[in-house]
Amino acid sequence: MFKFYLFVWLALPFVAPPPNSASAAEKRLSDDEIHDAVRRRLANDYEIKGALLEVEVAEGVVTLSGTVELEKHKAKAERLTKKVSGVRSVVNELRAARK
């Protein structure tokens, strides 16, 4: 009987994953999920409003393009985007309608 318990005790780490362990692939958001999260964040901001902005995501790299009202909104849109989980970097191609 002792040999059985010893076998189970030695084999358990290989059979059962540790609690609350998720691989990096499971934690990483898909590009579609990142896209949706960025769009929501920009749309919910009272200054940016997400209007006339295009968001593209490739492997966690977000490209923002389109037009914002003011120059300061370009930087704000980039800051908001960088706060989204899963975003690795931001390429800001936004244009300001007014300076």
Coordinates of C-alpha atoms in Angstrom, one line a residue:
M1 CA 0.0 0.0 0.0
F2 CA 2.9 2.3 0.8
K3 CA 4.3 1.9 -2.7
F4 CA 0.9 3.0 -4.2
Y5 CA 0.8 6.2 -2.1
L6 CA 4.4 6.9 -3.0
F7 CA 3.6 6.5 -6.7
V8 CA 0.6 8.8 -6.5
W9 CA 2.5 11.4 -4.5
L10 CA 5.3 11.4 -7.1
A11 CA 3.0 11.3 -10.1
L12 CA 0.6 14.0 -9.0
P13 CA 2.6 17.0 -10.1
F14 CA 2.7 15.6 -13.6
V15 CA -1.0 14.8 -13.8
A16 CA -2.7 17.8 -12.1
P17 CA -1.8 21.4 -12.9
P18 CA -1.2 23.7 -9.9
P19 CA -4.3 25.7 -8.9
N20 CA -4.9 29.0 -10.7
S21 CA -2.3 28.3 -13.2
A22 CA -3.0 29.4 -16.8
S23 CA -0.5 29.4 -19.6
A24 CA 0.7 32.6 -21.2
A25 CA -1.3 31.7 -24.3
E26 CA -4.5 31.5 -22.2
K27 CA -3.9 34.9 -20.6
R28 CA -3.1 36.7 -23.8
L29 CA -6.0 38.4 -25.5
S30 CA -6.7 37.8 -29.1
D31 CA -6.4 40.7 -31.6
D32 CA -10.2 40.8 -31.9
E33 CA -10.6 41.1 -28.1
I34 CA -8.0 43.9 -28.0
H35 CA -9.7 45.7 -30.9
D36 CA -13.1 45.6 -29.2
A37 CA -11.6 46.8 -25.9
V38 CA -9.7 49.7 -27.6
R39 CA -12.9 50.7 -29.5
R40 CA -14.9 50.7 -26.3
R41 CA -12.3 52.7 -24.3
L42 CA -12.1 55.4 -27.1
A43 CA -15.8 55.5 -27.6
N44 CA -16.4 56.0 -23.9
D45 CA -14.0 58.9 -23.5
Y46 CA -15.9 62.3 -23.6
E47 CA -13.2 64.0 -25.6
I48 CA -12.2 61.4 -28.0
K49 CA -15.6 59.8 -28.5
G50 CA -14.1 57.2 -30.9
A51 CA -15.7 58.8 -33.9
L52 CA -13.9 58.8 -37.2
L53 CA -11.1 56.6 -35.7
E54 CA -10.0 53.4 -37.2
V55 CA -8.3 50.7 -35.0
E56 CA -6.3 47.9 -36.4
V57 CA -4.5 45.2 -34.3
A58 CA -1.9 42.8 -35.4
E59 CA -0.2 40.6 -32.8
G60 CA -1.0 43.1 -30.0
V61 CA 0.3 46.1 -32.0
V62 CA -2.5 48.7 -32.3
T63 CA -2.5 51.2 -35.2
L64 CA -4.8 54.2 -34.7
S65 CA -5.7 56.3 -37.7
G66 CA -8.3 58.9 -38.6
T67 CA -9.1 62.3 -37.4
V68 CA -9.5 63.8 -33.9
E69 CA -10.6 67.3 -33.1
L70 CA -7.5 68.7 -31.4
E71 CA -3.8 67.9 -31.3
K72 CA -4.0 67.0 -27.6
H73 CA -6.6 64.3 -28.4
K74 CA -4.0 62.4 -30.4
A75 CA -1.8 61.9 -27.3
K76 CA -4.9 61.1 -25.2
A77 CA -6.1 58.4 -27.6
E78 CA -2.6 56.8 -27.5
R79 CA -2.5 56.9 -23.7
L80 CA -6.0 55.3 -23.5
T81 CA -5.0 52.6 -25.9
K82 CA -1.8 51.7 -24.1
K83 CA -3.9 51.1 -20.9
V84 CA -5.8 48.3 -22.6
S85 CA -4.8 44.8 -21.5
G86 CA -2.9 42.9 -24.3
V87 CA -1.7 46.0 -26.1
R88 CA 2.1 45.6 -26.8
S89 CA 2.6 49.0 -28.6
V90 CA 0.7 51.7 -30.4
V91 CA 1.3 53.2 -33.8
N92 CA -0.4 56.6 -33.7
E93 CA -1.3 57.8 -37.2
L94 CA -4.1 60.2 -36.1
R95 CA -4.5 63.6 -37.6
A96 CA -5.9 66.7 -35.8
A97 CA -8.5 68.7 -37.5
R98 CA -7.4 71.8 -35.5
K99 CA -4.2 72.6 -33.7

